[in-house]
Amino acid sequence: MSVENKACRAIANAGKFSPHRAPWLFDPQDHQLVRLVNDFAAARASNKPLSQPDPALHPSGIIELTSEPGLRMARAVIILLESLEAGGPHERLHALRRLHDEVLYAVHSPLQKNTARVLIQLMKDLVRSCPHAHMQLPLAHEFHQAVRGTPRIIRKLLRRYHLLEMPEAWNQQAFDHHVHDANTKGRKNPTHLVMDAWVKGIRFLTVIYYNTVDPEAASELLRAARIMGISVRIGIEFRACLRDKMVEFTWVPLNTDSPKAFIDLLRRPDIAAVLAAYAPVNTWTQQHVLHLLRAWNQKHAQQLAQQLGVDVPSPLQEDAFLAYVGQRQPSSLHLAEYIFSQWVPHIRQASTYLRKKMETQTGAEYAATLGGVTRLEALVPDTIRAVWLGPEANADLVFPQKPHKDLPEILLRKPEALLESLTALHPCQMVLNLAGLTPQDVLELLWRGKGRITHLELFNLREWTSGQLDHAASINKLQRAINEGSILRLKQVVRQIVREGREDLERQPVFQAILNHLPRLQEYYSTLRLGSRIGTDSTSRSHHTHGMGLVFIETLPPQARTAMCREDKEQRLILPVHTDIYSFEQHHEPQYPQPWWIRILRRLPGLGQMGCHSVRGWGLEKKTTTVGQDGNLVTLGGVDARGINTENASTNCKAAAETSLWNPAYINSDVINTLKIIAGFLPAQWAFWYVGSWWVLTWFGALLWFAITAVRNVAQSMVGGGAFSRSMLLPWNRYVSWSRMADSLLYTGISVPLLEVVVRLWLLENLLDITVQDNAVMVYTVIALVNSIYISGHNIFRGLPKEAVIGNLFRSALSIPLSMLLGQALLQCFILMHLPDPMVLLQNCAAIVSKCSSDIVAAVIEGFADRNHYLRMRQSDYDSKFAQIFKNLAKQELLFPHRSLAKMLQSPREFWNQLGKKDALVARQALEHMLDMMYMWYFKPRARQVFWQRINAIPAEEKQGILALHSLLRLEHEITTQLLQGLLGKDFSRALTFYLQKHHEYLQELKK
């Protein structure tokens, strides 16, 4: 038995002492999430449908009364991780939209998008670990920690998942112009591919298909890209014959970003005819793969079995393989994956036997057996494909790498014929793949193409790794010479290429014609330069090459660049490709007129852009792309080099094994908060005991110190959330984060020895002989300054808002005069109480006075930061909600083109009946929008303020339409019926009670 299997079995057999059953580990919400995720997975495995919330329901809306965000994310991820055949495109797209919205609006963090990326990865692992609770609970706990969005924790999880931190402005230059989905040789359906691209941080994507493309797959891909905000283009790869080589071209039609535009393009008779002509190529490819399967059964399987020392599995069945491939285009990669899946049980069994044998061996026998185990566990699909399914091992088969009479006739066309037939169809990019091509080949193709080749696939990571791009640097010199516009430079480069190819006598007439007409070659690219395309050729399957995604290093935030320096160099590859990059900033004028005073201020120097929306971005000097020097492109994906026995289990077992009974990372939140408070209280109490100046402070100083901090935290949270103007449905403690309170008490407790002992007693009184009686200003200034630096430091560590960090750094200037006032007031109290030596007592209370004044100022500063945080969250909520409502209103206007909606809504029941007859979905979603608006009004901090700001900033007709639409909330019977029929799912009772109790009050408040 392997070490990994022993670890897993030890955990599984731990019984009542196993970590996932320890009462002090994990939270109730962790257990609930795991239980419900497993219920969802079990239901899906039994082919039971998983209902999803309607897309119109906002994640921050009334759906919060019916289900938890984590459960909605889990449901969506389960659907997205299914195979291509299991669910339909509509269901997957619905799940993707729900997941995208949930992860973005569930996050309360300055790293919103990066936190959302981490949440998706955690949820994927959580679902994939079903039904092993000991593996799932740590993930569920980390999921709930990540929702808080603490930057330190998010960056730690990004490193674990090999994800680079992306700028929150989402302006990184991250792309991949050659990837595959499950409809060709990839593993992921189009929706899953787009989701993973967004998680990696990719903003621009080109998905490649062979010879044709399925309209349904293209539509799903483009719709998914629109949901995630990714720019996706679809390329179709064709082949032509150049002398003794097959040349690959990728046709990428432009201006087809919308699904409808691309589907209409595919249905055009001229384009449909071209694609139909290439359909036999896919049929031939399928037969070629079946020939490889037969060759595997006849000879290769036995040879591999002898090498590995295992029994030969049953011969592969063609029908079973085609069923495994499904609707995808079969390839040798699919066959390698299928062979791998059939051999895994036999190899694992042999590996387990050898590992048991090793336990009794030593010396040479042990080394020999270990070598056998290594060979077994190192087997991956890429090895099978490269060694057993290539031309070298199957010399009797025809491969489409070279022209042959047995290939489909259309593959033997000349390149210029292919280019002419494709470029005339539609505005496009025509990309030449450089795999296996020499500079002489490219020069001839550019000449024969007459400018129809618009881009060179200058760098393909998979082909570069396999050694097929040996001439990329020389070809790049030719490209730059054409684009630079210098005929002297072009002549020099072309002559060099001709000299290197002088032995190719057949090409000499072509080369002579090019040299005689160099201006013509340059003229082909005088208007549009010969561009570059760079991609990974990722299929989400390779164990030898890096995964999907590339990014320009300069566009990453500093934290990501620092993290790159600490990573394993084998897992993050810097490509030998360099492109000059520059930053820019755009200022967009506000949509609505600005106040007069802003217009006046904008006339002053330096204030010309005041009130404008600023957008920062990056641009590429594409003509500077150079291959062969220090690059500024880095891979986003890593290399999955795991072998047979570690393919699935080792990582999860390792994570489970690390979940010991005393792992502090997974301790219950209530326990950890209690420990934090105790850890803060003990040093505070020690400090007051150590000073021992006054019995009141000796015994009650720590309690007083903690009371000041606790009151300040509650006050700032309530003020920041607008608690004093809140709905009565929202209790005051809803605004208070108890985890944040525990952190504050921990750090404030540690500050007591620092301020009371180190600063006041040792530094000021003992060393410098400065007391409150002699120099009160100096004492309070030094204590406030040290306290400000200390607080700002731990605020950064805790990931609090920037406003709080900066404000706390400079709050000493405000707290010093306040300390003087409080000190004088306390002194008068001591005098009135006739206490002995009031000045000495005041000296002993200096740290308490400074602490109190500092916390008063902090309550204002951090309360303001919390207020701004809530305002940003509500603005994001209302921006998306209003966008949904505007779409709904637009549909309603189109349904009643000759009538005024505002007048119709004066009779809401009649309007509802008419709208339901015309479009029941639009009617139902209108109700959902209004329920969301009402929920936000009552349950979301600062919602009312942002609502009125937003509603008063839109044109009068839109404002009138939104307010009029609220009249639908009067339809108690209709809304109750909709809720009973499943508008919000099965658990609707709280939502129904809320609506019935509050809709009249809500409508009255809107009228006011």
Coordinates of N, CA and C in Angstrom, one line a residue, residues 743-930:
D743 N -10.5 40.3 16.7 CA -9.2 40.7 16.2 C -8.8 42.0 16.9
S744 N -9.8 43.0 17.0 CA -9.5 44.3 17.6 C -9.1 44.1 19.1
L745 N -9.8 43.2 19.8 CA -9.5 43.0 21.2 C -8.1 42.3 21.3
L746 N -7.8 41.4 20.4 CA -6.4 40.8 20.5 C -5.3 41.9 20.3
Y747 N -5.5 42.7 19.3 CA -4.4 43.6 19.0 C -4.4 44.8 20.0
T748 N -5.5 45.2 20.5 CA -5.5 46.2 21.5 C -4.9 45.7 22.8
G749 N -5.1 44.4 23.1 CA -4.5 43.9 24.3 C -3.0 43.9 24.2
I750 N -2.5 43.5 23.0 CA -1.0 43.5 22.8 C -0.5 45.0 22.9
S751 N -1.3 46.0 22.6 CA -0.8 47.3 22.6 C -0.6 47.9 24.0
V752 N -1.2 47.3 25.0 CA -1.1 47.8 26.4 C 0.4 47.7 26.9
P753 N 1.0 46.5 26.8 CA 2.5 46.5 27.2 C 3.3 47.5 26.4
L754 N 2.9 47.7 25.1 CA 3.7 48.6 24.3 C 3.5 50.0 24.7
L755 N 2.3 50.5 24.9 CA 2.0 51.9 25.3 C 2.2 52.2 26.8
E756 N 1.7 51.3 27.6 CA 1.8 51.5 29.1 C 3.2 51.3 29.7
V757 N 3.7 50.2 29.3 CA 5.0 49.8 29.9 C 6.2 50.3 29.1
V758 N 6.3 50.0 27.8 CA 7.5 50.3 27.0 C 7.5 51.8 26.8
V759 N 6.4 52.5 26.3 CA 6.5 53.9 26.0 C 6.3 54.8 27.2
R760 N 5.2 54.7 28.0 CA 5.0 55.6 29.0 C 6.0 55.4 30.2
L761 N 6.1 54.1 30.6 CA 6.9 53.9 31.8 C 8.4 53.9 31.5
W762 N 8.9 53.0 30.6 CA 10.3 52.8 30.4 C 10.9 53.9 29.6
L763 N 10.3 54.3 28.5 CA 10.9 55.3 27.6 C 10.7 56.7 28.2
L764 N 9.5 57.1 28.4 CA 9.2 58.5 28.8 C 9.6 58.8 30.3
E765 N 9.0 58.0 31.2 CA 9.2 58.3 32.6 C 10.6 57.9 33.1
N766 N 11.0 56.7 32.9 CA 12.3 56.2 33.4 C 13.5 56.7 32.7
L767 N 13.4 56.7 31.3 CA 14.6 57.0 30.5 C 14.7 58.5 30.3
L768 N 13.6 59.2 29.9 CA 13.6 60.6 29.5 C 13.1 61.5 30.7
D769 N 12.6 60.9 31.7 CA 12.0 61.7 32.8 C 11.0 62.7 32.4
I770 N 10.1 62.3 31.5 CA 9.0 63.1 31.1 C 7.7 62.5 31.6
T771 N 6.9 63.4 32.3 CA 5.6 62.9 32.9 C 4.5 63.9 32.4
V772 N 3.3 63.5 32.7 CA 2.2 64.4 32.4 C 2.3 65.7 33.1
Q773 N 2.7 65.6 34.4 CA 2.8 66.8 35.2 C 3.8 67.8 34.6
D774 N 4.9 67.3 34.0 CA 5.9 68.2 33.5 C 5.6 68.6 32.1
N775 N 5.2 67.7 31.2 CA 5.0 68.0 29.8 C 3.9 67.1 29.2
A776 N 2.7 67.4 29.5 CA 1.5 66.6 29.1 C 1.5 66.5 27.5
V777 N 1.8 67.5 26.8 CA 1.7 67.5 25.4 C 2.7 66.5 24.8
M778 N 3.9 66.4 25.3 CA 4.9 65.5 24.8 C 4.5 64.0 25.1
V779 N 3.9 63.8 26.3 CA 3.5 62.4 26.7 C 2.4 61.9 25.8
Y780 N 1.4 62.8 25.6 CA 0.2 62.3 24.8 C 0.6 62.2 23.3
T781 N 1.6 63.1 22.9 CA 2.0 63.1 21.5 C 2.7 61.8 21.1
V782 N 3.7 61.4 22.0 CA 4.5 60.2 21.8 C 3.6 59.0 21.8
I783 N 2.7 58.9 22.8 CA 1.9 57.7 22.9 C 0.9 57.6 21.7
A784 N 0.4 58.7 21.3 CA -0.5 58.7 20.2 C 0.2 58.4 18.9
L785 N 1.4 58.9 18.7 CA 2.2 58.6 17.5 C 2.5 57.1 17.4
V786 N 3.0 56.5 18.5 CA 3.3 55.1 18.5 C 2.1 54.2 18.3
N787 N 1.0 54.6 18.9 CA -0.3 53.9 18.8 C -0.8 54.0 17.3
S788 N -0.7 55.1 16.7 CA -1.1 55.2 15.3 C -0.3 54.3 14.4
I789 N 1.0 54.3 14.5 CA 1.8 53.4 13.7 C 1.5 52.0 14.0
Y790 N 1.3 51.6 15.2 CA 1.0 50.2 15.6 C -0.4 49.8 15.0
I791 N -1.4 50.7 15.1 CA -2.7 50.4 14.6 C -2.7 50.2 13.1
S792 N -2.1 51.2 12.4 CA -2.0 51.1 10.9 C -1.3 49.8 10.5
G793 N -0.3 49.4 11.2 CA 0.4 48.2 10.8 C -0.5 47.0 10.9
H794 N -1.2 46.8 12.0 CA -2.1 45.6 12.1 C -3.3 45.8 11.3
N795 N -3.7 47.0 10.9 CA -4.8 47.2 10.0 C -4.4 46.6 8.6
I796 N -3.2 46.9 8.2 CA -2.7 46.4 6.9 C -2.7 44.9 6.9
F797 N -2.2 44.3 8.0 CA -2.1 42.8 8.2 C -3.5 42.2 8.1
R798 N -4.5 42.9 8.7 CA -5.9 42.4 8.7 C -6.6 42.6 7.5
G799 N -6.1 43.5 6.6 CA -6.8 43.8 5.3 C -8.0 44.7 5.4
L800 N -7.9 45.7 6.3 CA -9.0 46.7 6.5 C -8.9 47.7 5.3
P801 N -10.0 48.4 5.1 CA -10.1 49.4 4.0 C -8.9 50.4 4.0
K802 N -8.5 50.8 2.9 CA -7.4 51.8 2.8 C -7.7 53.0 3.5
E803 N -8.9 53.5 3.5 CA -9.3 54.7 4.2 C -9.0 54.6 5.7
A804 N -9.3 53.4 6.3 CA -9.0 53.2 7.7 C -7.5 53.1 8.0
V805 N -6.8 52.5 7.1 CA -5.3 52.4 7.3 C -4.7 53.8 7.3
I806 N -5.0 54.6 6.3 CA -4.4 55.9 6.1 C -4.9 56.8 7.2
G807 N -6.2 56.7 7.5 CA -6.7 57.6 8.6 C -6.1 57.3 10.0
N808 N -5.9 56.0 10.3 CA -5.3 55.7 11.5 C -3.8 56.1 11.6
L809 N -3.2 56.2 10.5 CA -1.8 56.6 10.5 C -1.6 58.0 10.9
F810 N -2.6 58.8 10.6 CA -2.5 60.3 10.8 C -3.5 60.8 11.9
R811 N -4.1 59.8 12.6 CA -5.1 60.2 13.6 C -4.5 60.8 14.9
S812 N -3.2 60.7 15.1 CA -2.6 61.2 16.3 C -2.7 62.8 16.3
A813 N -2.7 63.4 15.2 CA -2.8 64.9 15.2 C -4.2 65.3 15.8
L814 N -5.2 64.5 15.6 CA -6.6 64.8 16.1 C -6.7 64.3 17.6
S815 N -6.0 63.2 17.9 CA -6.2 62.7 19.2 C -5.4 63.4 20.3
I816 N -4.4 64.1 19.9 CA -3.5 64.8 20.9 C -4.3 65.9 21.6
P817 N -5.0 66.9 20.9 CA -5.7 67.9 21.7 C -6.9 67.3 22.4
L818 N -7.5 66.2 21.9 CA -8.6 65.5 22.6 C -8.1 64.9 23.9
S819 N -6.9 64.3 23.8 CA -6.2 63.8 25.0 C -6.0 64.8 26.1
M820 N -5.6 66.0 25.7 CA -5.4 67.1 26.6 C -6.8 67.5 27.3
L821 N -7.8 67.5 26.5 CA -9.2 67.9 27.1 C -9.6 66.8 28.0
L822 N -9.5 65.5 27.6 CA -9.9 64.4 28.5 C -9.1 64.3 29.7
G823 N -7.8 64.6 29.6 CA -6.9 64.6 30.7 C -7.3 65.6 31.8
Q824 N -7.6 66.8 31.3 CA -8.0 67.9 32.2 C -9.3 67.5 32.9
A825 N -10.2 66.9 32.1 CA -11.5 66.5 32.7 C -11.4 65.5 33.7
L826 N -10.5 64.5 33.5 CA -10.2 63.5 34.4 C -9.5 64.0 35.7
L827 N -8.7 65.0 35.5 CA -8.0 65.6 36.6 C -9.0 66.3 37.5
Q828 N -10.0 67.0 36.9 CA -11.0 67.7 37.7 C -11.8 66.7 38.4
C829 N -12.1 65.5 37.8 CA -12.9 64.5 38.5 C -12.1 64.0 39.7
F830 N -10.8 63.8 39.6 CA -10.0 63.3 40.7 C -10.0 64.3 41.9
I831 N -10.0 65.6 41.5 CA -10.0 66.6 42.5 C -11.3 66.7 43.2
L832 N -12.4 66.6 42.4 CA -13.7 66.6 43.0 C -14.0 65.4 44.0
M833 N -13.3 64.3 43.6 CA -13.5 63.1 44.4 C -12.5 63.1 45.6
H834 N -11.7 64.1 45.7 CA -10.8 64.3 46.9 C -9.8 63.1 47.0
L835 N -9.4 62.6 45.8 CA -8.4 61.6 45.8 C -7.0 62.1 46.1
P836 N -6.2 61.4 46.7 CA -4.8 61.9 47.0 C -3.9 61.9 45.8
D837 N -3.1 62.9 45.7 CA -2.1 63.0 44.5 C -2.8 62.9 43.2
P838 N -3.7 63.8 42.8 CA -4.4 63.6 41.5 C -3.5 63.7 40.3
M839 N -2.4 64.4 40.4 CA -1.5 64.5 39.2 C -0.8 63.2 39.0
V840 N -0.4 62.5 40.1 CA 0.2 61.2 40.0 C -0.8 60.2 39.4
L841 N -2.0 60.3 39.9 CA -3.1 59.4 39.3 C -3.3 59.6 37.8
L842 N -3.2 60.9 37.4 CA -3.4 61.3 36.0 C -2.2 60.7 35.2
Q843 N -1.0 60.8 35.8 CA 0.2 60.3 35.1 C 0.0 58.8 34.9
N844 N -0.5 58.1 35.9 CA -0.8 56.6 35.7 C -1.8 56.3 34.7
C845 N -2.8 57.3 34.5 CA -3.9 57.0 33.6 C -3.6 57.6 32.2
A846 N -2.3 58.0 31.9 CA -2.0 58.7 30.7 C -2.3 57.8 29.5
A847 N -1.9 56.5 29.6 CA -2.1 55.6 28.5 C -3.6 55.4 28.3
I848 N -4.4 55.3 29.4 CA -5.9 55.1 29.2 C -6.5 56.3 28.6
V849 N -6.1 57.5 28.9 CA -6.6 58.8 28.4 C -6.3 58.8 26.9
S850 N -5.0 58.5 26.5 CA -4.6 58.5 25.1 C -5.4 57.5 24.3
K851 N -5.6 56.3 24.9 CA -6.3 55.2 24.3 C -7.8 55.7 24.0
C852 N -8.4 56.3 25.0 CA -9.8 56.7 24.9 C -9.9 57.7 23.8
S853 N -9.1 58.8 23.8 CA -9.2 59.8 22.8 C -8.9 59.2 21.4
S854 N -7.9 58.3 21.3 CA -7.5 57.7 20.0 C -8.7 56.9 19.5
D855 N -9.4 56.2 20.4 CA -10.5 55.4 19.9 C -11.7 56.2 19.5
I856 N -11.9 57.4 20.1 CA -13.0 58.3 19.7 C -12.7 58.8 18.3
V857 N -11.4 59.1 18.0 CA -11.1 59.6 16.7 C -11.2 58.4 15.7
A858 N -10.8 57.2 16.2 CA -10.8 56.0 15.3 C -12.3 55.6 15.0
A859 N -13.2 55.8 15.9 CA -14.6 55.5 15.6 C -15.1 56.4 14.5
V860 N -14.6 57.6 14.4 CA -15.1 58.5 13.3 C -14.4 58.1 12.0
I861 N -13.0 57.8 12.0 CA -12.3 57.5 10.8 C -12.8 56.1 10.3
E862 N -12.8 55.1 11.1 CA -13.1 53.8 10.6 C -14.6 53.7 10.3
G863 N -15.4 54.4 11.1 CA -16.8 54.5 10.7 C -17.1 55.1 9.4
F864 N -16.3 56.1 9.0 CA -16.3 56.7 7.7 C -15.9 55.7 6.6
A865 N -14.8 54.9 7.0 CA -14.3 53.9 6.0 C -15.4 52.8 5.8
D866 N -16.0 52.4 6.9 CA -17.1 51.4 6.8 C -18.3 51.9 6.0
R867 N -18.6 53.2 6.2 CA -19.7 53.8 5.4 C -19.4 53.8 4.0
N868 N -18.1 54.2 3.6 CA -17.8 54.1 2.2 C -17.8 52.7 1.6
H869 N -17.4 51.8 2.4 CA -17.4 50.4 2.0 C -18.9 49.9 1.7
Y870 N -19.8 50.2 2.6 CA -21.2 49.9 2.4 C -21.7 50.6 1.2
L871 N -21.4 51.9 1.0 CA -21.9 52.6 -0.2 C -21.4 52.0 -1.5
R872 N -20.1 51.6 -1.5 CA -19.6 50.9 -2.7 C -20.4 49.6 -3.0
M873 N -20.6 48.8 -1.9 CA -21.4 47.6 -2.1 C -22.8 47.9 -2.6
R874 N -23.5 48.8 -2.0 CA -24.8 49.1 -2.5 C -24.9 49.7 -3.9
Q875 N -23.9 50.5 -4.2 CA -23.8 51.0 -5.6 C -23.7 49.9 -6.6
S876 N -22.8 48.9 -6.3 CA -22.7 47.8 -7.1 C -24.0 47.0 -7.2
D877 N -24.6 46.8 -6.1 CA -25.9 46.1 -6.1 C -26.9 46.8 -7.0
Y878 N -27.1 48.1 -6.7 CA -28.1 48.8 -7.5 C -27.8 49.0 -8.9
D879 N -26.5 49.1 -9.2 CA -26.1 49.3 -10.7 C -26.6 48.0 -11.4
S880 N -26.3 46.8 -10.9 CA -26.7 45.6 -11.6 C -28.2 45.4 -11.5
K881 N -28.9 45.8 -10.4 CA -30.3 45.6 -10.3 C -31.0 46.5 -11.2
F882 N -30.6 47.8 -11.3 CA -31.2 48.7 -12.2 C -31.0 48.3 -13.7
A883 N -29.9 47.8 -14.0 CA -29.7 47.3 -15.4 C -30.7 46.2 -15.7
Q884 N -30.9 45.3 -14.8 CA -31.9 44.2 -15.0 C -33.3 44.8 -15.2
I885 N -33.6 45.8 -14.3 CA -35.0 46.4 -14.4 C -35.1 47.1 -15.7
F886 N -34.1 47.8 -16.2 CA -34.2 48.6 -17.5 C -34.5 47.6 -18.6
K887 N -33.8 46.4 -18.6 CA -34.0 45.4 -19.6 C -35.5 44.9 -19.6
N888 N -36.0 44.7 -18.4 CA -37.3 44.2 -18.2 C -38.3 45.3 -18.7
L889 N -38.1 46.5 -18.4 CA -39.0 47.6 -18.8 C -38.9 47.8 -20.3
A890 N -37.7 47.6 -20.9 CA -37.6 47.7 -22.4 C -38.5 46.6 -23.1
K891 N -38.5 45.4 -22.5 CA -39.3 44.3 -23.1 C -40.8 44.6 -22.9
Q892 N -41.1 45.2 -21.8 CA -42.5 45.6 -21.6 C -43.0 46.7 -22.6
E893 N -42.1 47.6 -22.8 CA -42.4 48.7 -23.8 C -42.6 48.1 -25.1
L894 N -41.8 47.1 -25.5 CA -42.0 46.5 -26.8 C -43.3 45.7 -26.9
L895 N -43.7 45.1 -25.8 CA -44.9 44.4 -25.8 C -46.2 45.3 -25.9
F896 N -46.0 46.5 -25.4 CA -47.1 47.5 -25.5 C -46.6 48.8 -26.2
P897 N -46.4 48.7 -27.5 CA -45.7 49.8 -28.2 C -46.6 51.0 -28.3
H898 N -47.9 50.9 -28.2 CA -48.8 52.0 -28.4 C -49.4 52.6 -27.1
R899 N -48.9 52.1 -26.0 CA -49.5 52.5 -24.7 C -48.5 52.9 -23.7
S900 N -48.9 53.7 -22.8 CA -48.0 54.2 -21.7 C -48.0 53.2 -20.6
L901 N -46.8 52.7 -20.2 CA -46.7 51.8 -19.1 C -47.1 52.5 -17.8
A902 N -46.7 53.7 -17.6 CA -47.0 54.4 -16.4 C -48.5 54.5 -16.1
K903 N -49.3 54.8 -17.2 CA -50.7 54.8 -17.1 C -51.3 53.4 -16.9
M904 N -50.8 52.4 -17.6 CA -51.3 51.1 -17.4 C -51.0 50.6 -16.0
L905 N -49.9 51.0 -15.4 CA -49.6 50.5 -14.0 C -50.4 51.2 -12.9
Q906 N -51.2 52.1 -13.3 CA -52.1 52.7 -12.4 C -53.2 51.7 -12.0
S907 N -53.4 50.7 -12.9 CA -54.3 49.5 -12.6 C -53.4 48.3 -12.6
P908 N -52.7 48.0 -11.5 CA -51.7 47.0 -11.6 C -52.2 45.6 -11.9
R909 N -53.4 45.2 -11.4 CA -53.9 43.9 -11.6 C -54.3 43.7 -13.1
E910 N -54.9 44.7 -13.7 CA -55.2 44.6 -15.1 C -53.9 44.5 -15.9
F911 N -52.9 45.4 -15.5 CA -51.7 45.3 -16.3 C -51.0 44.0 -16.1
W912 N -51.0 43.4 -14.9 CA -50.4 42.1 -14.7 C -51.1 41.0 -15.6
N913 N -52.4 41.0 -15.7 CA -53.1 40.1 -16.5 C -52.7 40.2 -18.0
Q914 N -52.6 41.4 -18.4 CA -52.3 41.6 -19.9 C -50.8 41.2 -20.1
L915 N -50.0 41.6 -19.2 CA -48.5 41.3 -19.4 C -48.3 39.8 -19.3
G916 N -49.0 39.1 -18.4 CA -48.9 37.7 -18.3 C -49.3 36.9 -19.6
K917 N -50.3 37.4 -20.2 CA -50.8 36.8 -21.5 C -49.8 37.0 -22.6
K918 N -49.1 38.1 -22.6 CA -48.2 38.4 -23.7 C -46.8 37.7 -23.5
D919 N -46.3 37.8 -22.2 CA -45.0 37.2 -21.9 C -45.0 36.9 -20.4
A920 N -45.2 35.6 -20.0 CA -45.3 35.3 -18.6 C -43.9 35.4 -17.9
L921 N -42.8 35.2 -18.7 CA -41.5 35.3 -18.1 C -41.2 36.7 -17.7
V922 N -41.5 37.7 -18.6 CA -41.3 39.1 -18.3 C -42.1 39.5 -17.1
A923 N -43.3 39.0 -17.0 CA -44.2 39.4 -15.9 C -43.6 38.8 -14.6
R924 N -43.2 37.6 -14.6 CA -42.7 37.0 -13.4 C -41.4 37.7 -12.9
Q925 N -40.5 38.0 -13.9 CA -39.3 38.7 -13.5 C -39.5 40.1 -13.0
A926 N -40.6 40.7 -13.5 CA -40.9 42.1 -13.0 C -41.2 42.0 -11.5
L927 N -41.9 40.9 -11.1 CA -42.2 40.7 -9.6 C -40.9 40.5 -8.9
E928 N -40.0 39.6 -9.4 CA -38.8 39.3 -8.8 C -37.9 40.6 -8.6
H929 N -37.9 41.5 -9.5 CA -37.1 42.7 -9.4 C -37.7 43.6 -8.3
M930 N -39.0 43.7 -8.2 CA -39.6 44.5 -7.1 C -39.4 43.9 -5.7

